């Protein structure tokens, strides 16, 4: 009898352990998010120039809409050497990053990087190579939007970039649970390619389409932002930053829209860029900001009902089976014992 009981509990324990192991087989993280970072170096043969140019000011302005984001990045760079430096720089199409101490592998989806426009010293760059063009070049360029930037010795070069990105296709994955939401990422870590440190910087993020702080599902790092309720702005400022993976920014917000059409957004790109230009130039010094702590963006808030039912069946049916056997054996043992007692 006791031996049968041990068998039942052993089987139950094995089932539970198996469930735990299988639940971890799905890679956690954020996938197909709209993301970007500081434009960075591309070709290895430029490596001798990596530490000659310093980013003295990095200003990133972002407006988050339902389904997409509009971004303007303004970078002030100084050539600290005595040589004229020419560097191939650009943005990758796809990338993966481990967000610091979170230990969550996060896929950054750059395919939706759209309408990329670049200005160097306020003059538009005409010869931006797209990934399809870069495929004809060396292997390092086939997944990049690239251009060549020239830095004069001791001079400041101002690089401005504008683009749109689709945030509607993102999903937060944890075990077998998935939340389909909007996700935006900015990879400060890429700024480490320049001469260190980044002297000062600012990331300002404005919530659009009626979104408020309640619509921000999560953010990482969780406590770097200041919040202005009146204008719906998250603000992060830094000085003398040596950017690492711990400084990468992710914001998840809202819900996905099954009817969203990113191609319709592209048609009004000029209007959106004028709006982000105005936001980038807005003086925030008169606005009141307060510190906020955001929830982690790397966990799911919903439950996969199908998987609950699935594992309930997988575990429940064998458990019921063994319980029937257990109580059946116990009943037969007790009845046999009573019969022996009556005969004696």
XYZ file of C-alpha atoms in Angstrom:
344
model
C 0.000 0.000 0.000
C 2.681 2.505 0.960
C 4.680 1.463 -2.089
C 1.732 2.276 -4.350
C 1.372 5.693 -2.694
C 5.045 6.453 -3.371
C 4.596 5.541 -7.006
C 1.632 7.902 -7.388
C 3.462 10.861 -5.837
C 6.623 10.117 -7.836
C 4.680 10.208 -11.086
C 3.035 13.488 -10.083
C 6.402 15.016 -9.225
C 7.909 13.946 -12.532
C 4.945 15.467 -14.382
C 5.332 18.781 -12.588
C 9.090 18.896 -13.245
C 8.509 18.114 -16.919
C 6.006 20.948 -17.103
C 8.511 23.388 -15.628
C 11.238 22.379 -18.047
C 8.980 22.640 -21.085
C 7.672 26.042 -19.960
C 11.200 27.432 -20.228
C 11.783 26.114 -23.724
C 10.216 29.219 -25.308
C 12.769 32.046 -25.496
C 11.609 35.049 -23.424
C 12.038 38.594 -24.674
C 10.582 41.267 -26.924
C 10.348 40.433 -30.612
C 9.670 42.401 -33.804
C 9.911 45.716 -31.975
C 10.583 48.993 -33.734
C 14.055 50.038 -32.653
C 17.149 51.998 -33.428
C 20.269 53.366 -31.822
C 23.004 55.928 -32.220
C 24.244 55.658 -35.792
C 27.472 53.696 -35.637
C 30.509 52.493 -37.572
C 30.168 49.752 -40.128
C 33.349 48.687 -41.903
C 36.281 47.120 -40.041
C 38.746 49.093 -42.155
C 37.446 52.238 -40.439
C 38.508 50.873 -37.041
C 41.648 53.031 -36.874
C 39.361 56.086 -36.728
C 36.937 54.767 -34.105
C 38.451 56.666 -31.194
C 39.275 59.909 -32.994
C 35.742 61.293 -33.031
C 33.836 62.043 -29.823
C 30.111 62.501 -29.458
C 29.829 65.602 -27.293
C 26.036 65.861 -27.442
C 23.351 63.313 -28.298
C 19.743 64.440 -28.509
C 17.006 61.976 -29.425
C 13.380 62.989 -29.856
C 10.653 60.363 -30.197
C 6.904 60.580 -30.651
C 5.024 57.357 -29.994
C 1.768 56.866 -31.890
C -0.566 53.912 -32.024
C 1.334 51.479 -34.241
C 4.400 53.529 -35.068
C 7.076 55.935 -33.865
C 8.652 59.035 -35.361
C 12.290 59.667 -34.472
C 14.749 62.505 -34.863
C 18.309 62.088 -33.657
C 20.730 65.011 -33.466
C 24.398 64.248 -32.837
C 27.223 66.728 -32.278
C 30.585 65.105 -32.978
C 34.092 66.530 -32.659
C 37.146 65.165 -34.432
C 39.716 65.257 -31.635
C 42.604 64.264 -33.909
C 44.757 66.251 -36.338
C 43.600 64.199 -39.326
C 40.564 64.437 -41.579
C 38.477 61.354 -40.866
C 36.064 59.663 -43.286
C 33.827 56.994 -41.788
C 31.153 54.691 -43.208
C 28.278 55.023 -40.765
C 24.681 53.928 -40.684
C 21.847 51.901 -39.202
C 21.396 48.111 -39.272
C 18.244 46.483 -40.587
C 18.082 43.748 -37.936
C 19.808 43.270 -34.615
C 19.581 41.380 -31.327
C 20.499 42.777 -27.940
C 20.611 41.418 -24.411
C 19.148 44.106 -22.222
C 21.744 44.310 -19.505
C 21.028 42.661 -16.191
C 17.558 41.614 -17.294
C 19.045 38.571 -19.085
C 16.241 38.707 -21.624
C 17.283 38.304 -25.251
C 15.425 40.980 -27.136
C 14.989 40.964 -30.888
C 15.099 44.411 -32.437
C 13.268 44.555 -35.742
C 14.657 47.288 -38.007
C 12.915 46.212 -41.207
C 10.312 48.917 -40.733
C 12.916 51.698 -40.656
C 11.296 53.926 -43.233
C 11.784 57.256 -44.935
C 15.326 57.605 -43.541
C 16.639 61.114 -44.082
C 20.058 62.345 -43.049
C 21.561 65.813 -42.803
C 25.213 66.583 -42.142
C 25.852 70.168 -41.072
C 22.253 70.933 -42.119
C 22.767 69.702 -45.706
C 20.787 66.648 -46.835
C 22.797 63.543 -47.655
C 21.737 62.318 -51.095
C 23.851 59.173 -51.466
C 22.445 56.921 -48.718
C 22.933 53.285 -49.668
C 19.964 51.070 -48.853
C 20.414 47.425 -47.815
C 19.534 46.237 -51.315
C 22.361 48.384 -52.712
C 24.800 47.388 -49.992
C 24.382 43.736 -50.935
C 26.536 44.497 -53.962
C 29.312 45.602 -51.643
C 31.173 43.652 -49.001
C 29.278 41.364 -46.651
C 29.285 43.855 -43.762
C 27.030 46.260 -45.617
C 24.230 44.041 -46.828
C 21.958 44.684 -43.830
C 22.660 48.385 -43.388
C 21.572 51.824 -44.499
C 24.939 53.566 -44.903
C 26.570 56.818 -45.901
C 30.015 58.392 -45.607
C 30.625 61.194 -43.094
C 33.720 63.392 -43.166
C 35.045 64.926 -39.939
C 37.373 67.936 -40.106
C 40.151 68.100 -37.455
C 39.065 70.003 -34.339
C 35.709 70.854 -35.875
C 32.163 69.982 -34.790
C 30.033 67.981 -37.216
C 26.256 67.973 -36.715
C 24.435 64.867 -37.944
C 20.625 64.842 -37.985
C 18.568 61.767 -38.845
C 14.827 61.342 -39.296
C 12.826 58.167 -39.811
C 9.623 56.274 -39.094
C 9.324 52.803 -37.611
C 6.579 50.256 -37.161
C 5.972 49.388 -33.492
C 2.715 47.499 -34.051
C 4.184 44.031 -34.759
C 5.907 43.581 -31.396
C 5.269 40.757 -28.975
C 6.463 40.164 -25.420
C 7.182 36.473 -24.943
C 7.534 34.642 -21.625
C 7.223 30.915 -21.584
C 4.203 30.158 -23.766
C 2.496 33.480 -23.008
C 2.640 36.305 -25.549
C 1.417 39.907 -25.287
C 0.918 41.678 -28.618
C 1.674 45.318 -27.921
C 3.637 48.279 -29.273
C 7.346 48.348 -28.474
C 10.037 50.953 -29.094
C 13.759 50.532 -28.397
C 16.708 52.901 -28.460
C 20.155 51.316 -28.191
C 22.433 53.791 -26.425
C 25.067 51.055 -26.350
C 25.985 51.726 -29.987
C 27.371 55.108 -28.932
C 30.276 53.265 -27.315
C 31.901 53.033 -30.748
C 32.783 56.700 -30.608
C 35.530 58.207 -28.473
C 34.337 57.984 -24.874
C 32.549 59.291 -22.929
C 29.414 60.779 -24.470
C 29.640 64.160 -22.757
C 25.925 64.854 -22.498
C 22.692 63.588 -23.915
C 18.945 63.666 -23.787
C 16.186 61.259 -24.791
C 12.724 62.822 -24.860
C 9.702 60.651 -25.631
C 6.248 62.107 -26.181
C 3.107 59.978 -26.026
C 0.708 60.764 -28.877
C -2.802 59.670 -29.936
C -4.185 60.298 -26.448
C -1.796 57.895 -24.718
C -0.984 58.643 -21.076
C 1.394 57.131 -18.558
C -1.291 54.521 -17.832
C -0.827 53.237 -21.377
C 2.891 52.635 -20.831
C 3.034 48.916 -20.094
C 6.706 48.855 -19.157
C 10.067 50.532 -19.494
C 13.730 49.698 -19.069
C 15.774 50.990 -17.341
C 12.827 51.399 -15.004
C 13.753 54.537 -13.039
C 15.698 56.861 -15.359
C 12.798 58.917 -16.664
C 11.159 62.115 -15.512
C 7.477 62.552 -16.432
C 5.485 65.607 -17.473
C 1.746 64.950 -17.353
C 0.709 68.111 -19.202
C 2.594 67.302 -22.422
C 2.877 63.543 -21.966
C 6.674 63.550 -22.054
C 9.192 61.083 -20.649
C 12.609 62.717 -20.279
C 16.032 61.188 -19.653
C 19.192 63.286 -19.433
C 22.754 62.134 -18.828
C 26.334 63.421 -18.676
C 29.709 61.735 -19.256
C 28.071 58.448 -20.132
C 30.058 55.346 -21.057
C 27.092 53.579 -22.697
C 26.669 49.849 -22.109
C 23.832 47.369 -22.528
C 22.468 48.537 -19.158
C 21.671 51.921 -20.731
C 19.575 50.586 -23.602
C 16.020 51.900 -23.540
C 12.822 49.974 -24.206
C 9.258 51.243 -23.919
C 6.212 49.021 -24.385
C 2.825 50.683 -24.689
C -0.761 50.302 -25.844
C -2.044 47.294 -27.770
C -1.495 46.062 -31.302
C -4.021 47.017 -33.964
C -4.936 44.221 -36.382
C -6.143 46.783 -38.934
C -3.042 48.992 -38.756
C -1.604 49.993 -42.150
C 1.956 51.292 -41.928
C 1.985 52.181 -45.621
C -0.656 54.829 -44.907
C 1.642 56.372 -42.303
C 4.466 56.629 -44.841
C 2.334 58.824 -47.080
C 2.230 61.570 -44.423
C 5.916 61.335 -43.486
C 6.574 65.015 -44.263
C 3.895 66.135 -41.800
C 5.204 63.771 -39.142
C 8.766 65.016 -39.583
C 7.600 68.622 -39.210
C 5.884 67.619 -35.970
C 8.983 65.876 -34.600
C 11.084 68.888 -35.626
C 8.866 71.146 -33.535
C 8.990 68.747 -30.604
C 12.786 68.489 -30.842
C 13.086 72.271 -30.664
C 10.678 72.700 -27.739
C 12.201 74.219 -24.604
C 11.377 71.856 -21.747
C 12.959 73.940 -18.987
C 9.659 75.556 -18.013
C 7.808 72.274 -17.707
C 7.468 70.482 -14.395
C 8.762 66.924 -14.302
C 8.536 64.264 -11.619
C 10.387 60.994 -11.201
C 8.574 57.816 -12.227
C 9.321 54.129 -11.897
C 8.068 51.950 -14.724
C 7.151 48.282 -14.656
C 9.442 45.805 -16.353
C 8.600 45.422 -20.069
C 10.022 41.892 -20.281
C 7.177 39.924 -18.684
C 3.742 39.113 -20.023
C 0.576 40.321 -18.346
C -1.813 37.928 -20.078
C -2.222 34.174 -19.711
C -2.238 31.653 -22.513
C -5.512 29.838 -21.786
C -4.810 27.210 -24.421
C -1.551 26.204 -22.728
C -3.273 26.060 -19.330
C -5.878 23.686 -20.747
C -3.160 21.729 -22.566
C -1.038 21.166 -19.462
C -4.139 20.517 -17.347
C -4.985 17.684 -19.691
C -1.394 16.425 -19.878
C -1.028 16.404 -16.082
C -4.626 15.976 -15.039
C -5.535 12.827 -16.948
C -2.556 10.740 -15.711
C -3.119 12.088 -12.207
C -6.778 11.059 -12.284
C -5.787 7.673 -13.686
C -3.285 6.991 -10.904
C -5.671 8.292 -8.239
C -8.318 5.860 -9.460
C -5.789 3.032 -9.258
C -4.610 4.219 -5.834
C -8.091 4.379 -4.274
C -9.130 1.191 -6.061
C -6.149 -0.693 -4.635
C -6.808 0.783 -1.180
C -10.450 -0.276 -1.365
C -9.534 -3.838 -2.365
C -6.881 -4.071 0.378
C -9.322 -2.856 3.047
C -12.086 -5.212 1.833
C -9.661 -8.134 1.836
C -8.544 -7.204 5.356
C -12.161 -7.075 6.591
C -12.889 -10.461 5.071
C -9.887 -12.020 6.812
C -10.977 -10.490 10.116
C -14.500 -11.850 9.704
C -13.176 -15.348 8.858
C -10.891 -15.353 11.884
